[in-house]
mmCIF file of C-alpha atoms in Angstrom:
data_model
loop_
_atom_site.group_PDB
_atom_site.id
_atom_site.type_symbol
_atom_site.label_atom_id
_atom_site.label_comp_id
_atom_site.label_asym_id
_atom_site.label_seq_id
_atom_site.Cartn_x
_atom_site.Cartn_y
_atom_site.Cartn_z
ATOM 1 C CA MET A 135 4.000 109.114 -21.858
ATOM 2 C CA LYS A 136 5.086 105.897 -24.128
ATOM 3 C CA TYR A 137 5.284 105.854 -27.612
ATOM 4 C CA LEU A 138 2.438 102.609 -28.495
ATOM 5 C CA PHE A 139 4.908 101.161 -30.816
ATOM 6 C CA SER A 140 8.377 101.291 -28.697
ATOM 7 C CA GLU A 141 8.982 97.462 -26.371
ATOM 8 C CA LEU A 142 6.919 98.325 -23.701
ATOM 9 C CA GLY A 143 4.288 99.617 -25.637
ATOM 10 C CA LYS A 144 4.347 96.508 -27.794
ATOM 11 C CA LYS A 145 4.550 94.350 -24.917
ATOM 12 C CA VAL A 146 1.000 95.708 -23.168
ATOM 13 C CA LEU A 147 -0.572 95.623 -26.849
ATOM 14 C CA GLU A 148 0.176 91.642 -27.005
ATOM 15 C CA SER A 149 -0.751 91.448 -23.121
ATOM 16 C CA LEU A 150 -3.735 92.466 -24.040
ATOM 17 C CA SER A 151 -4.711 89.834 -26.752
ATOM 18 C CA PHE A 152 -4.189 87.589 -22.955
ATOM 19 C CA THR A 153 -7.343 87.918 -22.129
ATOM 20 C CA GLN A 154 -11.128 88.988 -23.368
ATOM 21 C CA THR A 155 -10.792 93.012 -24.382
ATOM 22 C CA LEU A 156 -12.528 95.611 -25.131
ATOM 23 C CA TYR A 157 -11.113 97.804 -28.071
ATOM 24 C CA ALA A 158 -12.888 101.307 -28.098
ATOM 25 C CA PHE A 159 -11.924 104.117 -30.138
ATOM 26 C CA ASP A 160 -12.719 107.389 -30.698
ATOM 27 C CA TYR A 161 -13.713 108.392 -33.913
ATOM 28 C CA ASP A 162 -12.895 112.621 -35.222
ATOM 29 C CA GLY A 163 -8.964 112.436 -35.472
ATOM 30 C CA THR A 164 -8.340 108.476 -34.491
ATOM 31 C CA LEU A 165 -10.371 106.516 -36.807
ATOM 32 C CA ALA A 166 -11.657 109.320 -38.838
ATOM 33 C CA PRO A 167 -8.566 112.073 -40.124
ATOM 34 C CA ILE A 168 -8.953 115.671 -38.725
ATOM 35 C CA VAL A 169 -10.450 118.127 -41.732
ATOM 36 C CA ASP A 170 -11.250 121.575 -42.487
ATOM 37 C CA ASP A 171 -15.217 120.670 -42.948
ATOM 38 C CA PRO A 172 -16.200 118.246 -39.936
ATOM 39 C CA GLU A 173 -19.028 117.393 -42.395
ATOM 40 C CA ALA A 174 -16.353 116.055 -44.487
ATOM 41 C CA ALA A 175 -14.490 113.315 -41.537
ATOM 42 C CA LYS A 176 -14.209 109.973 -43.141
ATOM 43 C CA ALA A 177 -12.140 107.045 -42.051
ATOM 44 C CA THR A 178 -10.431 105.518 -45.239
ATOM 45 C CA LYS A 179 -12.096 102.693 -46.436
ATOM 46 C CA GLU A 180 -8.975 100.759 -45.446
ATOM 47 C CA THR A 181 -9.274 101.816 -41.503
ATOM 48 C CA GLU A 182 -13.310 100.579 -41.919
ATOM 49 C CA ARG A 183 -12.218 97.371 -43.092
ATOM 50 C CA LEU A 184 -9.400 96.488 -40.401
ATOM 51 C CA LEU A 185 -11.658 97.808 -38.224
ATOM 52 C CA ASN A 186 -14.828 95.348 -39.274
ATOM 53 C CA GLN A 187 -11.785 92.778 -39.343
ATOM 54 C CA LEU A 188 -10.848 92.954 -35.729
ATOM 55 C CA SER A 189 -13.914 93.192 -34.925
ATOM 56 C CA MET A 190 -14.672 89.807 -36.030
ATOM 57 C CA VAL A 191 -12.179 88.653 -33.418
ATOM 58 C CA ALA A 192 -12.423 91.466 -30.776
ATOM 59 C CA SER A 193 -15.111 92.750 -28.511
ATOM 60 C CA VAL A 194 -14.857 96.340 -30.418
ATOM 61 C CA VAL A 195 -16.470 99.764 -29.711
ATOM 62 C CA VAL A 196 -16.835 103.608 -31.374
ATOM 63 C CA ILE A 197 -17.118 106.570 -28.720
ATOM 64 C CA SER A 198 -17.993 109.622 -30.516
ATOM 65 C CA GLY A 199 -18.746 112.856 -29.789
ATOM 66 C CA ARG A 200 -20.901 112.990 -33.207
ATOM 67 C CA SER A 201 -24.734 111.402 -32.681
ATOM 68 C CA VAL A 202 -25.527 107.546 -33.780
ATOM 69 C CA ALA A 203 -27.012 108.491 -36.719
ATOM 70 C CA ASP A 204 -24.144 110.823 -37.953
ATOM 71 C CA LEU A 205 -21.527 107.709 -37.675
ATOM 72 C CA ARG A 206 -23.959 104.763 -39.556
ATOM 73 C CA ARG A 207 -24.006 107.996 -42.300
ATOM 74 C CA ARG A 208 -20.594 108.205 -42.345
ATOM 75 C CA THR A 209 -18.748 104.650 -41.897
ATOM 76 C CA ALA A 210 -20.063 101.190 -42.956
ATOM 77 C CA LEU A 211 -18.919 99.668 -39.477
ATOM 78 C CA HIS A 212 -20.028 96.723 -38.202
ATOM 79 C CA VAL A 213 -18.249 97.315 -34.466
ATOM 80 C CA ASN A 214 -20.376 96.001 -31.404
ATOM 81 C CA ARG A 215 -21.590 99.252 -30.445
ATOM 82 C CA LEU A 216 -21.593 102.977 -31.813
ATOM 83 C CA ILE A 217 -21.856 104.940 -28.870
ATOM 84 C CA GLY A 218 -22.704 108.755 -29.770
ATOM 85 C CA ASN A 219 -22.778 111.807 -28.258
ATOM 86 C CA HIS A 220 -20.539 111.064 -25.625
ATOM 87 C CA GLY A 221 -22.187 108.244 -23.905
ATOM 88 C CA LEU A 222 -25.926 109.767 -24.294
ATOM 89 C CA GLU A 223 -26.726 107.497 -27.246
ATOM 90 C CA GLY A 224 -26.115 103.649 -28.157
ATOM 91 C CA LEU A 225 -25.941 102.439 -24.555
ATOM 92 C CA GLY A 226 -29.609 102.392 -23.664
ATOM 93 C CA VAL A 227 -29.376 105.467 -21.161
ATOM 94 C CA HIS A 228 -32.635 106.565 -19.285
ATOM 95 C CA ARG A 229 -34.784 108.073 -21.174
ATOM 96 C CA GLU A 230 -35.990 110.796 -19.468
ATOM 97 C CA SER A 231 -31.989 112.525 -19.339
ATOM 98 C CA ILE A 232 -32.367 111.987 -23.195
ATOM 99 C CA THR A 233 -35.054 113.934 -23.056
ATOM 100 C CA ASN A 234 -33.314 116.580 -20.900
ATOM 101 C CA SER A 235 -30.555 117.008 -22.951
ATOM 102 C CA GLU A 236 -32.850 117.517 -26.093
ATOM 103 C CA SER A 237 -34.941 120.023 -24.786
ATOM 104 C CA THR A 238 -31.518 122.009 -23.039
ATOM 105 C CA CYS A 239 -29.453 121.949 -26.118
ATOM 106 C CA TYR A 240 -32.782 123.021 -28.370
ATOM 107 C CA LYS A 241 -32.706 126.325 -25.611
ATOM 108 C CA TRP A 242 -28.644 126.552 -26.455
ATOM 109 C CA VAL A 243 -29.052 126.509 -30.232
ATOM 110 C CA GLN A 244 -32.130 129.363 -29.797
ATOM 111 C CA ALA A 245 -30.572 131.381 -27.443
ATOM 112 C CA LEU A 246 -26.424 130.912 -29.624
ATOM 113 C CA LYS A 247 -28.867 131.820 -32.868
ATOM 114 C CA ARG A 248 -30.631 135.044 -31.184
ATOM 115 C CA SER A 249 -27.117 136.275 -30.031
ATOM 116 C CA TRP A 250 -24.403 135.278 -32.842
ATOM 117 C CA GLY A 251 -24.250 139.145 -34.073
ATOM 118 C CA THR A 252 -21.090 139.974 -35.970
ATOM 119 C CA LEU A 253 -20.419 135.705 -35.940
ATOM 120 C CA LYS A 254 -22.612 135.772 -38.862
ATOM 121 C CA LYS A 255 -20.076 137.315 -41.246
ATOM 122 C CA ASP A 256 -17.887 134.814 -40.485
ATOM 123 C CA PRO A 257 -18.396 131.646 -42.700
ATOM 124 C CA GLY A 258 -15.909 129.697 -40.383
ATOM 125 C CA VAL A 259 -17.644 129.303 -37.394
ATOM 126 C CA PHE A 260 -21.213 127.251 -36.897
ATOM 127 C CA ILE A 261 -23.069 124.780 -34.761
ATOM 128 C CA GLU A 262 -23.384 121.256 -35.235
ATOM 129 C CA ASP A 263 -26.235 120.561 -33.283
ATOM 130 C CA LYS A 264 -25.987 117.068 -32.760
ATOM 131 C CA THR A 265 -30.060 117.006 -30.902
ATOM 132 C CA TYR A 266 -28.273 116.127 -27.129
ATOM 133 C CA SER A 267 -25.177 117.936 -27.328
ATOM 134 C CA LEU A 268 -23.471 120.375 -29.695
ATOM 135 C CA ALA A 269 -20.399 121.546 -31.384
ATOM 136 C CA LEU A 270 -19.454 124.776 -32.159
ATOM 137 C CA HIS A 271 -16.806 124.978 -34.911
ATOM 138 C CA TYR A 272 -14.501 127.457 -35.827
ATOM 139 C CA ARG A 273 -11.355 125.761 -37.614
ATOM 140 C CA ARG A 274 -12.310 127.415 -40.651
ATOM 141 C CA SER A 275 -12.056 130.422 -39.409
ATOM 142 C CA ARG A 276 -9.455 133.223 -40.175
ATOM 143 C CA GLN A 277 -9.609 134.518 -36.405
ATOM 144 C CA LYS A 278 -9.452 131.238 -34.601
ATOM 145 C CA GLN A 279 -8.355 134.198 -31.088
ATOM 146 C CA VAL A 280 -10.887 136.364 -31.591
ATOM 147 C CA VAL A 281 -13.825 133.713 -32.358
ATOM 148 C CA ARG A 282 -12.971 131.861 -29.632
ATOM 149 C CA ARG A 283 -12.922 134.517 -26.845
ATOM 150 C CA VAL A 284 -16.462 135.473 -28.476
ATOM 151 C CA LEU A 285 -18.087 131.836 -28.208
ATOM 152 C CA PHE A 286 -16.980 131.571 -24.434
ATOM 153 C CA ALA A 287 -18.374 135.216 -23.768
ATOM 154 C CA LYS A 288 -21.634 133.803 -25.113
ATOM 155 C CA ILE A 289 -21.041 129.986 -23.619
ATOM 156 C CA ASN A 290 -21.533 131.896 -19.890
ATOM 157 C CA LYS A 291 -24.616 133.502 -20.645
ATOM 158 C CA LEU A 292 -26.289 130.125 -21.766
ATOM 159 C CA GLU A 293 -28.542 128.421 -18.943
ATOM 160 C CA PRO A 294 -28.284 125.760 -17.846
ATOM 161 C CA GLN A 295 -24.470 126.406 -17.792
ATOM 162 C CA PRO A 296 -22.780 123.430 -20.049
ATOM 163 C CA ARG A 297 -20.339 121.229 -19.647
ATOM 164 C CA VAL A 298 -17.208 122.584 -21.839
ATOM 165 C CA ILE A 299 -14.967 120.377 -23.495
ATOM 166 C CA LEU A 300 -12.674 121.592 -25.272
ATOM 167 C CA GLY A 301 -11.569 119.762 -28.841
ATOM 168 C CA LYS A 302 -9.436 120.865 -31.957
ATOM 169 C CA SER A 303 -10.847 124.333 -33.359
ATOM 170 C CA VAL A 304 -14.258 122.795 -31.988
ATOM 171 C CA ILE A 305 -16.233 123.323 -28.355
ATOM 172 C CA ASN A 306 -18.412 121.065 -27.524
ATOM 173 C CA LEU A 307 -21.074 121.798 -25.123
ATOM 174 C CA ILE A 308 -23.254 118.750 -22.840
ATOM 175 C CA PRO A 309 -25.624 119.104 -21.061
ATOM 176 C CA LYS A 310 -24.200 118.350 -16.862
ATOM 177 C CA GLU A 311 -26.493 115.618 -15.946
ATOM 178 C CA GLY A 312 -25.471 113.849 -19.793
ATOM 179 C CA PRO A 313 -22.695 110.998 -19.696
ATOM 180 C CA HIS A 314 -19.019 111.258 -20.609
ATOM 181 C CA LYS A 315 -16.922 108.950 -22.715
ATOM 182 C CA GLY A 316 -15.295 107.690 -19.742
ATOM 183 C CA MET A 317 -18.364 106.220 -18.316
ATOM 184 C CA ALA A 318 -19.550 105.530 -21.670
ATOM 185 C CA LEU A 319 -16.652 103.216 -21.913
ATOM 186 C CA LEU A 320 -17.011 101.811 -18.012
ATOM 187 C CA GLU A 321 -20.865 101.140 -19.597
ATOM 188 C CA ALA A 322 -20.022 99.362 -22.363
ATOM 189 C CA MET A 323 -17.144 96.867 -20.322
ATOM 190 C CA SER A 324 -20.604 96.419 -17.856
ATOM 191 C CA LYS A 325 -22.446 95.594 -20.457
ATOM 192 C CA LEU A 326 -20.273 93.587 -22.614
ATOM 193 C CA ASN A 327 -19.582 91.517 -19.511
ATOM 194 C CA LEU A 328 -15.523 92.722 -19.414
ATOM 195 C CA ARG A 329 -12.986 93.959 -17.351
ATOM 196 C CA CYS A 330 -10.434 94.985 -19.374
ATOM 197 C CA ALA A 331 -10.296 97.896 -21.968
ATOM 198 C CA PHE A 332 -7.958 99.163 -24.526
ATOM 199 C CA TYR A 333 -9.054 103.083 -25.570
ATOM 200 C CA ILE A 334 -7.866 105.335 -28.292
ATOM 201 C CA GLY A 335 -8.625 109.204 -28.683
ATOM 202 C CA ASP A 336 -7.238 112.437 -30.109
ATOM 203 C CA ASP A 337 -8.305 115.138 -27.598
ATOM 204 C CA ASP A 338 -9.538 116.899 -24.695
ATOM 205 C CA THR A 339 -13.077 114.909 -25.096
ATOM 206 C CA ASP A 340 -11.041 111.967 -24.406
ATOM 207 C CA GLU A 341 -9.324 112.830 -21.209
ATOM 208 C CA ASP A 342 -12.351 111.204 -19.659
ATOM 209 C CA VAL A 343 -11.284 107.629 -20.727
ATOM 210 C CA PHE A 344 -7.545 108.512 -19.987
ATOM 211 C CA SER A 345 -8.224 109.491 -16.477
ATOM 212 C CA LEU A 346 -10.219 106.579 -15.852
ATOM 213 C CA GLY A 347 -8.833 104.549 -12.232
ATOM 214 C CA GLY A 348 -10.824 101.959 -10.261
ATOM 215 C CA SER A 349 -10.747 98.305 -10.068
ATOM 216 C CA GLN A 350 -10.992 97.897 -14.045
ATOM 217 C CA GLN A 351 -7.620 98.009 -16.334
ATOM 218 C CA ILE A 352 -8.525 100.452 -18.875
ATOM 219 C CA ILE A 353 -4.936 101.053 -21.146
ATOM 220 C CA SER A 354 -5.181 104.657 -23.003
ATOM 221 C CA ALA A 355 -3.328 106.024 -25.692
ATOM 222 C CA ARG A 356 -3.773 109.222 -27.851
ATOM 223 C CA VAL A 357 -3.049 110.212 -30.926
ATOM 224 C CA GLY A 358 -0.433 112.816 -30.693
ATOM 225 C CA GLN A 359 2.083 112.918 -28.078
ATOM 226 C CA LYS A 360 1.022 115.844 -25.348
ATOM 227 C CA LYS A 361 2.476 116.017 -22.066
ATOM 228 C CA ALA A 362 -0.068 117.024 -19.729
ATOM 229 C CA SER A 363 -2.745 114.174 -21.345
ATOM 230 C CA GLN A 364 -3.397 111.066 -18.837
ATOM 231 C CA ALA A 365 -3.262 108.387 -21.388
ATOM 232 C CA LYS A 366 -0.299 106.345 -20.544
ATOM 233 C CA PHE A 367 0.793 105.691 -24.491
ATOM 234 C CA TYR A 368 0.834 107.238 -28.195
ATOM 235 C CA ILE A 369 0.642 106.972 -31.465
ATOM 236 C CA LYS A 370 2.653 110.129 -33.568
ATOM 237 C CA ARG A 371 -0.027 110.215 -35.473
ATOM 238 C CA GLN A 372 -3.245 109.448 -36.922
ATOM 239 C CA SER A 373 -2.007 107.675 -40.193
ATOM 240 C CA GLU A 374 -0.603 105.347 -37.807
ATOM 241 C CA MET A 375 -3.816 103.936 -36.685
ATOM 242 C CA ASN A 376 -3.778 101.077 -39.600
ATOM 243 C CA ARG A 377 -0.482 100.272 -38.138
ATOM 244 C CA LEU A 378 -1.972 99.532 -34.611
ATOM 245 C CA LEU A 379 -5.496 97.781 -36.350
ATOM 246 C CA ARG A 380 -3.359 95.371 -38.295
ATOM 247 C CA ARG A 381 -1.189 94.399 -35.222
ATOM 248 C CA LEU A 382 -4.201 94.471 -32.578
ATOM 249 C CA ILE A 383 -6.172 92.049 -35.340
ATOM 250 C CA GLU A 384 -2.760 90.069 -35.561
ATOM 251 C CA LEU A 385 -2.862 89.178 -31.911
ATOM 252 C CA ASN A 386 -6.685 88.467 -31.259
ATOM 253 C CA GLU A 387 -6.253 86.298 -34.465
ATOM 254 C CA PHE A 388 -3.401 84.437 -32.176
ATOM 255 C CA ARG A 389 -5.325 84.164 -29.637
ATOM 256 C CA GLY A 390 -7.685 81.981 -31.454
ATOM 257 C CA GLU A 391 -5.205 79.992 -32.808
ATOM 258 C CA THR A 392 -4.063 78.865 -29.364
ATOM 259 C CA MET B 1 -8.469 63.435 19.271
ATOM 260 C CA SER B 2 -5.765 64.822 21.536
ATOM 261 C CA HIS B 3 -3.926 67.713 20.500
ATOM 262 C CA GLU B 4 -0.792 65.992 19.246
ATOM 263 C CA SER B 5 -2.217 63.686 16.444
ATOM 264 C CA GLU B 6 -4.356 66.515 14.972
ATOM 265 C CA ILE B 7 -1.325 68.177 15.041
ATOM 266 C CA SER B 8 0.807 65.550 13.098
ATOM 267 C CA LYS B 9 -2.061 65.608 10.464
ATOM 268 C CA TRP B 10 -2.139 69.224 10.008
ATOM 269 C CA VAL B 11 1.619 69.102 9.650
ATOM 270 C CA ARG B 12 1.570 66.150 7.125
ATOM 271 C CA MET B 13 -0.801 68.115 5.310
ATOM 272 C CA SER B 14 1.260 71.112 5.129
ATOM 273 C CA LEU B 15 3.644 68.828 4.059
ATOM 274 C CA ALA B 16 2.176 67.243 1.607
ATOM 275 C CA PHE B 17 1.023 70.728 0.243
ATOM 276 C CA HIS B 18 4.748 71.537 -0.306
ATOM 277 C CA ASN B 19 5.441 68.453 -2.226
ATOM 278 C CA LEU B 20 2.287 68.961 -4.403
ATOM 279 C CA ASN B 21 3.723 72.545 -4.984
ATOM 280 C CA LYS B 22 7.384 71.675 -5.748
ATOM 281 C CA GLY B 23 5.867 68.744 -8.052
ATOM 282 C CA ALA B 24 4.324 71.250 -9.881
ATOM 283 C CA GLU B 25 6.976 73.642 -10.233
ATOM 284 C CA SER B 26 9.131 70.771 -11.106
ATOM 285 C CA HIS B 27 7.187 69.157 -13.360
ATOM 286 C CA LEU B 28 4.897 72.566 -14.928
ATOM 287 C CA GLY B 29 7.055 75.262 -14.271
ATOM 288 C CA LEU B 30 4.423 76.621 -11.755
ATOM 289 C CA SER B 31 3.778 76.768 -8.115
ATOM 290 C CA LEU B 32 0.193 77.082 -7.185
ATOM 291 C CA VAL B 33 0.792 80.899 -6.207
ATOM 292 C CA GLN B 34 2.556 81.423 -9.435
ATOM 293 C CA TYR B 35 -0.246 79.867 -11.222
ATOM 294 C CA TYR B 36 -2.665 81.615 -9.002
ATOM 295 C CA LEU B 37 -0.678 85.297 -9.323
ATOM 296 C CA LEU B 38 -0.321 84.859 -13.723
ATOM 297 C CA MET B 39 -3.565 83.915 -13.705
ATOM 298 C CA MET B 40 -5.055 87.005 -12.657
ATOM 299 C CA LEU B 41 -2.323 89.135 -14.217
ATOM 300 C CA ARG B 42 -3.261 87.812 -17.229
ATOM 301 C CA ASP B 43 -6.820 89.490 -16.860
ATOM 302 C CA MET B 44 -4.972 92.723 -15.492
ATOM 303 C CA PRO B 45 -2.358 93.652 -18.144
ATOM 304 C CA GLY B 46 -0.776 96.891 -16.798
ATOM 305 C CA CYS B 47 -1.738 96.827 -13.452
ATOM 306 C CA SER B 48 0.860 97.870 -10.777
ATOM 307 C CA PRO B 49 1.830 95.626 -8.238
ATOM 308 C CA GLN B 50 -0.354 96.894 -5.791
ATOM 309 C CA LYS B 51 -3.359 96.657 -7.641
ATOM 310 C CA LEU B 52 -2.191 92.707 -8.334
ATOM 311 C CA ALA B 53 -1.676 92.832 -4.290
ATOM 312 C CA VAL B 54 -5.123 93.544 -3.528
ATOM 313 C CA ALA B 55 -6.507 91.481 -5.989
ATOM 314 C CA VAL B 56 -4.775 88.291 -5.097
ATOM 315 C CA GLY B 57 -5.342 88.997 -1.478
ATOM 316 C CA MET B 58 -1.245 89.143 -0.931
ATOM 317 C CA HIS B 59 1.111 91.085 0.941
ATOM 318 C CA PRO B 60 2.999 94.062 -1.402
ATOM 319 C CA SER B 61 6.179 92.511 0.494
ATOM 320 C CA SER B 62 4.970 89.062 -0.092
ATOM 321 C CA LEU B 63 3.991 89.692 -3.545
ATOM 322 C CA THR B 64 7.553 91.393 -4.467
ATOM 323 C CA GLN B 65 9.399 87.827 -4.053
ATOM 324 C CA SER B 66 6.924 85.784 -6.071
ATOM 325 C CA LEU B 67 7.240 88.439 -8.835
ATOM 326 C CA LYS B 68 10.932 88.428 -8.748
ATOM 327 C CA ARG B 69 10.811 84.214 -9.141
ATOM 328 C CA LEU B 70 8.399 84.963 -12.349
ATOM 329 C CA LYS B 71 10.540 87.466 -13.639
ATOM 330 C CA LYS B 72 13.206 85.230 -13.507
ATOM 331 C CA LYS B 73 11.249 82.580 -15.448
ATOM 332 C CA ARG B 74 10.761 85.305 -18.110
ATOM 333 C CA ALA B 75 6.356 84.694 -17.352
ATOM 334 C CA LEU B 76 6.037 88.762 -16.979
ATOM 335 C CA TYR B 77 7.590 91.866 -17.567
ATOM 336 C CA VAL B 78 8.228 94.814 -15.262
ATOM 337 C CA ALA B 79 8.667 98.246 -16.032
ATOM 338 C CA GLU B 80 8.333 101.968 -15.196
ATOM 339 C CA ASP B 81 4.747 103.149 -15.317
ATOM 340 C CA PRO B 82 4.753 105.487 -18.586
ATOM 341 C CA LYS B 83 3.025 108.053 -16.739
ATOM 342 C CA ASP B 84 4.760 108.231 -13.468
ATOM 343 C CA SER B 85 8.490 106.961 -13.159
ATOM 344 C CA ARG B 86 8.331 105.966 -9.346
ATOM 345 C CA LYS B 87 5.400 103.676 -10.140
ATOM 346 C CA LYS B 88 5.636 100.075 -12.118
ATOM 347 C CA ILE B 89 3.712 98.674 -14.165
ATOM 348 C CA LEU B 90 3.282 94.409 -14.603
ATOM 349 C CA SER B 91 2.072 92.634 -17.723
ATOM 350 C CA LEU B 92 2.406 88.731 -18.678
ATOM 351 C CA SER B 93 4.452 87.693 -21.314
ATOM 352 C CA ARG B 94 3.843 85.218 -24.149
ATOM 353 C CA GLU B 95 6.287 82.631 -21.726
ATOM 354 C CA GLY B 96 4.221 83.254 -19.098
ATOM 355 C CA LEU B 97 0.847 82.546 -21.462
ATOM 356 C CA GLU B 98 2.457 79.249 -22.357
ATOM 357 C CA LEU B 99 3.153 78.026 -18.517
ATOM 358 C CA LEU B 100 -0.352 78.579 -17.925
ATOM 359 C CA GLU B 101 -1.290 76.539 -20.356
ATOM 360 C CA LYS B 102 0.849 74.488 -19.838
ATOM 361 C CA PHE B 103 -0.120 74.350 -16.390
ATOM 362 C CA SER B 104 -3.878 73.454 -16.367
ATOM 363 C CA SER B 105 -3.798 71.721 -18.282
ATOM 364 C CA GLY B 106 -1.213 69.043 -16.516
ATOM 365 C CA PHE B 107 -2.060 70.304 -12.818
ATOM 366 C CA ARG B 108 -4.724 67.863 -12.822
ATOM 367 C CA ASP B 109 -2.511 64.614 -13.457
ATOM 368 C CA LEU B 110 -0.050 65.515 -10.961
ATOM 369 C CA PHE B 111 -3.201 66.178 -8.309
ATOM 370 C CA LYS B 112 -4.447 63.115 -9.023
ATOM 371 C CA GLU B 113 -0.665 60.756 -8.460
ATOM 372 C CA GLY B 114 0.446 62.902 -5.478
ATOM 373 C CA GLU B 115 0.076 62.268 -1.969
ATOM 374 C CA PHE B 116 -2.024 65.414 -1.403
ATOM 375 C CA LEU B 117 -5.717 64.047 -1.894
ATOM 376 C CA ASP B 118 -4.954 61.088 0.703
ATOM 377 C CA ARG B 119 -3.910 63.618 3.231
ATOM 378 C CA VAL B 120 -6.777 66.190 2.319
ATOM 379 C CA GLN B 121 -9.072 62.498 3.133
ATOM 380 C CA GLU B 122 -7.383 61.622 6.362
ATOM 381 C CA LEU B 123 -8.687 65.636 7.687
ATOM 382 C CA GLY B 124 -12.150 64.752 6.271
ATOM 383 C CA LEU B 125 -11.569 67.998 4.008
ATOM 384 C CA ARG B 126 -12.947 66.846 0.830
ATOM 385 C CA SER B 127 -16.007 67.628 -0.224
ATOM 386 C CA ARG B 128 -16.684 64.674 -2.592
#
């Protein structure tokens, strides 16, 4: 993994601006800083302004685990596409797949609520129902290890079994037939007719993008260095995001002038 | 047409192509193959040499020579793959982009002026 603002990283970023590239961003932990209460997560005004400016000179999408309605509520982004629920919303996925995911998630919520038991006493643990996927948050719990074990025991009893993706103190439950962020990025590239993409994200749900191969050219970066990650580049922390956005704007504006 | 005259036409064609290539490289800084490689690389930033070889339909060993020449011209850079130090990644440089632009704007004139079109006509290869 190389630092994105190293000599090599800067050259790769520059070469992305020589062609039509799709710039794709995760939301929580990437555009918005991680906060204790996921409901309070929000990109700064400056980040939003820079992202909107970038979308005027290049193709930009946001791919998040949040629902599109939730993203719209908390942001004022004017990007090409807001893709929600790990790719289930915002790309025109088949209606049948959406209906199935909705009914599966409803069943899971009911089952989890019935068996919530002792977790009711912990206000730091809660279910976020995103209609087409669920997120079990425990960031504010004082007994993270114990809660995590209890949650996994409950998840193991769910029918049908979900696809589990771990985030930062959050367990994402996604219907197995649903897409993932990697598929969402490929679909967005195809819809926008672009062969090249840059993607940046911060947690395990983004590994589905980092590990993409094939004929498409995807340059990936992670917020925070992690040896086990498949991302090729990293930025040190979320607060470097605005620096990255400014650089991308500069490079793509320059392309427009040549 | 006898074998001899047919072969002689093809040889003249090959020489004309060689001269066109030489002219392009001396006037515009890139041969036709180099131009094609850079053009493909522009749309594949950070790709591996193997991936580029497949994309241009070239044998990897022939590609290595062309890449060396382009690296000498600072038209591209070769670096270690950040995830696997045994592999390399390639990207177009700003100098490479400028060479591509210079080539695109100057090639048509070079093509018209040279003997290449006469040879093409002679062989009946020109479509219009």
